[in-house]
Short mmCIF file of C-alpha atoms in Angstrom, two decimals:
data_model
loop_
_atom_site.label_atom_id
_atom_site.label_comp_id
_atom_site.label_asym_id
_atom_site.label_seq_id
_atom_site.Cartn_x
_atom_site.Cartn_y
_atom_site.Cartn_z
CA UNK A 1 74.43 77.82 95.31
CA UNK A 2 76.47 76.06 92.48
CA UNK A 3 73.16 73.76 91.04
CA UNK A 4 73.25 75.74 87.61
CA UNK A 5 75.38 76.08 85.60
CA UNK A 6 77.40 79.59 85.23
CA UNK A 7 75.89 81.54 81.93
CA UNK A 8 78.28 83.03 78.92
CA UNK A 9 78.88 86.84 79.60
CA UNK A 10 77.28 88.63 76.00
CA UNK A 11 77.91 91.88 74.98
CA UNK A 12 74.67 92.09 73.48
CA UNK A 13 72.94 91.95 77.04
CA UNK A 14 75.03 94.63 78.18
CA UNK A 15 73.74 97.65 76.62
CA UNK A 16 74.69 100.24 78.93
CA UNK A 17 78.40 99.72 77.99
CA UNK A 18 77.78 101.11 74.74
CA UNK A 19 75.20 104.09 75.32
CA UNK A 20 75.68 107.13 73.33
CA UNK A 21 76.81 110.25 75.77
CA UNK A 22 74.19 113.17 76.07
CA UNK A 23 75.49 115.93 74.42
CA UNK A 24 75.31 118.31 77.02
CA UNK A 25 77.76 116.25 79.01
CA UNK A 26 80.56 117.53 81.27
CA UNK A 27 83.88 115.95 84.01
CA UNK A 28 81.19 115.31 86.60
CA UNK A 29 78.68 113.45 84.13
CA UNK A 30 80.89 110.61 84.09
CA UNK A 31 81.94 110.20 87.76
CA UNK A 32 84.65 110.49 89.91
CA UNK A 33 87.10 107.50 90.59
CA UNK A 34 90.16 107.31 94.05
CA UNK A 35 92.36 104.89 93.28
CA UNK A 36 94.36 103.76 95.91
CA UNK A 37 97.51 101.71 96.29
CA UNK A 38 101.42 101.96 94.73
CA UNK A 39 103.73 101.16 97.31
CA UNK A 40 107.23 101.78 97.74
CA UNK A 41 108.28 100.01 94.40
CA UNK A 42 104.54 99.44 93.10
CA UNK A 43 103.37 102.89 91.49
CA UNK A 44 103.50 101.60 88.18
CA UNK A 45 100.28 99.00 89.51
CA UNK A 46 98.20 101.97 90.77
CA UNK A 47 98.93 104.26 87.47
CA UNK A 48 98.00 101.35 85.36
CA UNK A 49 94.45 101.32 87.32
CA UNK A 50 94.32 105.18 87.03
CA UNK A 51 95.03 105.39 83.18
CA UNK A 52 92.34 102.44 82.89
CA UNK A 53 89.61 104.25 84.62
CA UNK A 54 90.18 107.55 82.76
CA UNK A 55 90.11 105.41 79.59
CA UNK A 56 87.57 103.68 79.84
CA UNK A 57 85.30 106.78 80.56
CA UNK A 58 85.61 107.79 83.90
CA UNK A 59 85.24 112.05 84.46
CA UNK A 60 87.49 112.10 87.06
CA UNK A 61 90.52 109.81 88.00
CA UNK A 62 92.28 110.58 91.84
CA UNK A 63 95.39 108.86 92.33
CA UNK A 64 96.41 108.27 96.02
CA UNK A 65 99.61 106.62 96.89
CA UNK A 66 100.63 104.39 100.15
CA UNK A 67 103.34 105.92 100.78
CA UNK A 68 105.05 108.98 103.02
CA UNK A 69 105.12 111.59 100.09
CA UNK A 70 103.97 111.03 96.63
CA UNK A 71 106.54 109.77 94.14
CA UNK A 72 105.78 111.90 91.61
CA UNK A 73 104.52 115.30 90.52
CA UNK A 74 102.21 113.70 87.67
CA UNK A 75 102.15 111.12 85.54
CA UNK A 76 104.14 112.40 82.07
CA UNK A 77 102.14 109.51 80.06
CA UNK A 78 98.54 110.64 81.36
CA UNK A 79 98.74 113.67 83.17
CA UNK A 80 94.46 114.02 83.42
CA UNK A 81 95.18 111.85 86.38
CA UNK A 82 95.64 113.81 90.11
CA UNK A 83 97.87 112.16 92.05
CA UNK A 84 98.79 112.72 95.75
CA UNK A 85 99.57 110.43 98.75
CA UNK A 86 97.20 108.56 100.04
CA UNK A 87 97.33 110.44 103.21
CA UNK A 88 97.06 113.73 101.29
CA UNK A 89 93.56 112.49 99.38
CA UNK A 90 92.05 111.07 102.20
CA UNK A 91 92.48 114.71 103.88
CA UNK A 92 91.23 116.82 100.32
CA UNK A 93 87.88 114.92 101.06
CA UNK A 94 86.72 115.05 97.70
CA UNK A 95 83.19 113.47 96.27
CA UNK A 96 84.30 110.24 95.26
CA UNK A 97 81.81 107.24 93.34
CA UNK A 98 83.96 104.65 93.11
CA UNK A 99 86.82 103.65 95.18
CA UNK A 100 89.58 101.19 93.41
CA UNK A 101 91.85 99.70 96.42
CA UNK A 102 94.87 97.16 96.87
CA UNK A 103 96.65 97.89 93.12
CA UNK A 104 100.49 97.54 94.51
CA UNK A 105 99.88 98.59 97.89
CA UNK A 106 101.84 96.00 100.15
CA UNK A 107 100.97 94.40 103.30
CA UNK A 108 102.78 96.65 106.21
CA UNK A 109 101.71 98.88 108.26
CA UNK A 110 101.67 102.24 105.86
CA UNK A 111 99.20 99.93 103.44
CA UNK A 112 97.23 98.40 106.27
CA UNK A 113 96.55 102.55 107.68
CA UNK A 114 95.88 103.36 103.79
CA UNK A 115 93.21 100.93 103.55
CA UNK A 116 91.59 101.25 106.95
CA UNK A 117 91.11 104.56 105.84
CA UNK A 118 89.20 103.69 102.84
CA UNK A 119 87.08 101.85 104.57
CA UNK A 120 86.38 104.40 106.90
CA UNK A 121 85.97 106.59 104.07
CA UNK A 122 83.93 105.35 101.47
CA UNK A 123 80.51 105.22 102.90
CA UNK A 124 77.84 103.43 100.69
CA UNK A 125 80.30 104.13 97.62
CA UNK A 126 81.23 101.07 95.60
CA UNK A 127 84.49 99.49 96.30
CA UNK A 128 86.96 97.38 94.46
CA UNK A 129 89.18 95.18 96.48
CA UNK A 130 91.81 93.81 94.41
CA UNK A 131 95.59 92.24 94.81
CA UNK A 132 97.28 92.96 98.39
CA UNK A 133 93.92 94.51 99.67
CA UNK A 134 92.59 90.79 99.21
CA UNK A 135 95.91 89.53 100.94
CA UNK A 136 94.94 92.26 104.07
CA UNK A 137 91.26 90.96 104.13
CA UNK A 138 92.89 87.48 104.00
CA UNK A 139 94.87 88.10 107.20
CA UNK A 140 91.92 89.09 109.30
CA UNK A 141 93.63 92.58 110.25
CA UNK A 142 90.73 94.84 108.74
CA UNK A 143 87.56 96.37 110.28
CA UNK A 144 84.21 96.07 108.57
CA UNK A 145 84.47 97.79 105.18
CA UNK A 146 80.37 99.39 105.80
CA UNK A 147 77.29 99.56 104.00
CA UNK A 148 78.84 100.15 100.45
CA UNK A 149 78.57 97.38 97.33
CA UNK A 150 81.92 95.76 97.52
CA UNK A 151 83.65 94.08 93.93
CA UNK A 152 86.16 91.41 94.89
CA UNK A 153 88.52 90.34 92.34
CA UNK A 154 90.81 87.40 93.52
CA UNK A 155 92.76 85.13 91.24
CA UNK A 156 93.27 81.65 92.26
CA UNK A 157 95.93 82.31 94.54
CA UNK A 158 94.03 85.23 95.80
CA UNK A 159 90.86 82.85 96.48
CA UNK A 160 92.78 79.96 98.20
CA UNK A 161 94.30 82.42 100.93
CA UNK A 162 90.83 84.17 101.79
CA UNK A 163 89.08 80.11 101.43
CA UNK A 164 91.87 78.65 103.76
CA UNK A 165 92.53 76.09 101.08
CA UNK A 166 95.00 75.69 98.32
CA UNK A 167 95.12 77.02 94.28
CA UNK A 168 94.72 73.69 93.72
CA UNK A 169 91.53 72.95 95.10
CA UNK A 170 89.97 76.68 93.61
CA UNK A 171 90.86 75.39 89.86
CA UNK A 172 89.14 71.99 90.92
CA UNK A 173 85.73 73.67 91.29
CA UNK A 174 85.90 77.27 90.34
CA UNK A 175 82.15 78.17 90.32
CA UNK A 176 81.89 76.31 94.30
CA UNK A 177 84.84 78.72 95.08
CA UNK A 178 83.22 82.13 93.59
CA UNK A 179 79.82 81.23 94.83
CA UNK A 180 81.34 80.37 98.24
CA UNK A 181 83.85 83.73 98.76
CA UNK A 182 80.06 85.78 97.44
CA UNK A 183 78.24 84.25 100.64
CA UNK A 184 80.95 84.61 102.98
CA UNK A 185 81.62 88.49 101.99
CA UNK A 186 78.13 89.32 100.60
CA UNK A 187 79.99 90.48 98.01
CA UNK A 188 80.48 90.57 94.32
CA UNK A 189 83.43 87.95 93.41
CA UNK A 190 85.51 88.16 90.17
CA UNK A 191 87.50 85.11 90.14
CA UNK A 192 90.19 85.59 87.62
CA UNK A 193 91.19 83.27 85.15
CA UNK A 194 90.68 81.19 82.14
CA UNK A 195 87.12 81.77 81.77
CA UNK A 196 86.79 84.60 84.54
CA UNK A 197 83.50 83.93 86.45
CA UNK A 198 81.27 87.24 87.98
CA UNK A 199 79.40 85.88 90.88
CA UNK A 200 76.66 87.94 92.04
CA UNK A 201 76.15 88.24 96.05
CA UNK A 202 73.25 85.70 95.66
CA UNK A 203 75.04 83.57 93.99
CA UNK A 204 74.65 83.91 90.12
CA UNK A 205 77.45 82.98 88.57
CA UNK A 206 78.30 83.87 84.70
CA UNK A 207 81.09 83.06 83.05
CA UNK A 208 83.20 85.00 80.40
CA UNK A 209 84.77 83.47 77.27
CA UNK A 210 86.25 86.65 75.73
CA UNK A 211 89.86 86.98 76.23
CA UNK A 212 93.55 84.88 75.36
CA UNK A 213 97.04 83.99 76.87
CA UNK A 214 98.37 87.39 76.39
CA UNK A 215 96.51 88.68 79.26
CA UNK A 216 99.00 86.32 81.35
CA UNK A 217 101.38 89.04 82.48
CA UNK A 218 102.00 91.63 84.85
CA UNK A 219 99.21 94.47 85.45
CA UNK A 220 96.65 93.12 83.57
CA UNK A 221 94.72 92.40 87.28
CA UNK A 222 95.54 96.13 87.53
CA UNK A 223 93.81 97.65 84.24
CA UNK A 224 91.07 95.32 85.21
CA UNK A 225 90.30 97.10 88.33
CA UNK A 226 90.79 100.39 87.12
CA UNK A 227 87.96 99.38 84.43
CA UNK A 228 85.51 97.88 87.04
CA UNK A 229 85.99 101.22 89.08
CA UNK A 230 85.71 103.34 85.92
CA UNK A 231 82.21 101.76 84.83
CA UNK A 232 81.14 101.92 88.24
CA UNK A 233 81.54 105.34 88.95
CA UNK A 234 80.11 106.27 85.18
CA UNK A 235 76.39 105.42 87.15
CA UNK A 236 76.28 102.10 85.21
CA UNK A 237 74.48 99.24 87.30
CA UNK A 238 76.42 96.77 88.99
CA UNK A 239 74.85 94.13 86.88
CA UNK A 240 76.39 95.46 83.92
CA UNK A 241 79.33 97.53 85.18
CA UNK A 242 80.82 94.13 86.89
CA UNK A 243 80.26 91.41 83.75
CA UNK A 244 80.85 94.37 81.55
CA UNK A 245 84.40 95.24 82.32
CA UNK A 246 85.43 91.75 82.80
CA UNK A 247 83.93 90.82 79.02
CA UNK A 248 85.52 94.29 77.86
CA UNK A 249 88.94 93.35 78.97
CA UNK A 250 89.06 90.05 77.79
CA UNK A 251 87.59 91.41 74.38
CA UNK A 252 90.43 94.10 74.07
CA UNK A 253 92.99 91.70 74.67
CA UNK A 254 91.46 89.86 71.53
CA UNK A 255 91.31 93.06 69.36
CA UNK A 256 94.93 93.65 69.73
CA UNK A 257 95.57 90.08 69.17
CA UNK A 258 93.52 90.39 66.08
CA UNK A 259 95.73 93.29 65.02
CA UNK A 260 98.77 92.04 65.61
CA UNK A 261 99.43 92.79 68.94
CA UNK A 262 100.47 89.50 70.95
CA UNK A 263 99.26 87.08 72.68
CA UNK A 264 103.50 86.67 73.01
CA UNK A 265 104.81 90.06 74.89
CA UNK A 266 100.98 91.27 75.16
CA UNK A 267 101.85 94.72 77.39
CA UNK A 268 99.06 95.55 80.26
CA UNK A 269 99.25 99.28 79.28
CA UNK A 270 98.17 98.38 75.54
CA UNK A 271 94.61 97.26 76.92
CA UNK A 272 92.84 100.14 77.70
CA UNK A 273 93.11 102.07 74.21
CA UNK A 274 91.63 99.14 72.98
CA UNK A 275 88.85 98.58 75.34
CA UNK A 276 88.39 102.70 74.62
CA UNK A 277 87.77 101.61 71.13
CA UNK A 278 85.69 98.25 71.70
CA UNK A 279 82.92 100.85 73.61
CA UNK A 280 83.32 103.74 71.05
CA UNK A 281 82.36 100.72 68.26
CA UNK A 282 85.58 101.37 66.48
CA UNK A 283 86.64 98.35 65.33
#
């Protein structure tokens, strides 16, 4: 599975990430996306995915906490996004197309409930398993996630603890890693990084070259997945919607570099207005 080598992610092969909208769009053109995570002490991870995925295009963002009540009435800094506990969505039973799991949920029991329930949820909807919903899968205590597509998005760390190995021996071979996590979870694997690679379920690895050090801090993983979801539930094809985001966030962390923005004290929650403008070609 790793005899060729991983191909550049380019922009110019991804043309659904820059369609022009029909005009007679409306909310439910452009998808419906559940995020769901924010722990006691993590919200701030799961609004960072929700403000992504409205951002970057979504119609609809749902917001479900893992916690007894939800912490907050809305969010004062995006307040398009519907937020509830995650025992409270799960019961609305809304139409969802993408789920967006694991964003500062935790491992105990009240995350381990919220994320059997997704499972149990979601159907053949597309799911993205990120941060402690790849620790959960890593400790063996969750059922078969179903039928759906599933978007794994591990960093090294991440990837050692679901390969039984160490960090160490991910970095050493990075496309053998991504290519082996795909076959084991017939999944899609985004193995984060320097030079992020998208491994396909088959196999087909590509690697991205867009990005800089300023991504290195906290909630970038988050925006990430909030992206992946958002592009996902916009209808796009998991052949673009999964290279697309990861190019897209690497390339908005370059545009604010460009402007003056970092790499030094680079913010997470500065990424997705420029990714917004990166796919409205404002420059």
């Amino acid at each position: 599975m790793t005899d060729h080598p991983a191909t550049p992610i380019r922009p110019q092969e991804l043309p659904a990430l820059f369609a022009a909208r029909p005009r007679d769009s409306h909310k439910g053109t452009f998808g419906t996306v559940a995020v769901v995570g924010g722990g006691p002490g993590m919200a701030g991870a799961t609004l960072l995915a929700g403000r992504a995925a409205l951002k970057i295009g979504a119609g609809k963002v749902l917001v479900g906490f893992a916690q007894q009540d939800c912490p907050m009435a809305c969010d004062l800094l995006q307040p398009e996004l519907m937020l509830r506990s995650a025992t409270a969505l799960f019961q609305a039973a809304l139409p969802v197309d993408a789920w967006v799991a694991g964003c500062g949920l935790g491992t105990g029991a009240q995350a381990l409930t919220a994320l059997r329930s997704v499972f149990a949820e979601r159907g053949n909807v597309p799911l993205v398993l990120d941060a402690d919903g790849l620790n959960l899968l890593a400790n063996g205590h969750l059922p078969a996630w179903g039928p759906g597509p599933v978007i794994l998005t591990p960093h090294p760390a991440e990837a050692a603890r679901l390969l039984s190995c160490t960090p160490r021996e991910i970095q050493a071979d990075r496309q053998r890693a991504a290519c082996a996590l795909a076959q084991r979870h017939a999944a899609w694997i985004v193995l984060k990084g320097a030079g992020t690679l998208v491994c396909r379920p088959d196999g087909q690895c590509s690697i991205n070259t867009s990005g800089n050090p300023g991504l290195a801090t906290a909630g970038t993983g988050d925006v990430l997945a909030g992206m992946l979801g958002s592009l996902i539930a916009q209808g796009i094809e998991l052949d673009q919607a999964v290279p697309g985001a990861v190019w897209l966030h690497g390339a908005a962390a370059d545009a604010l570099v460009a402007a003056g923005v970092g790499p030094i004290g680079m913010t997470a929650g500065e990424l997705a207005d420029a990714a917004r403008q990166l796919r409205n070609h404002h420059k």
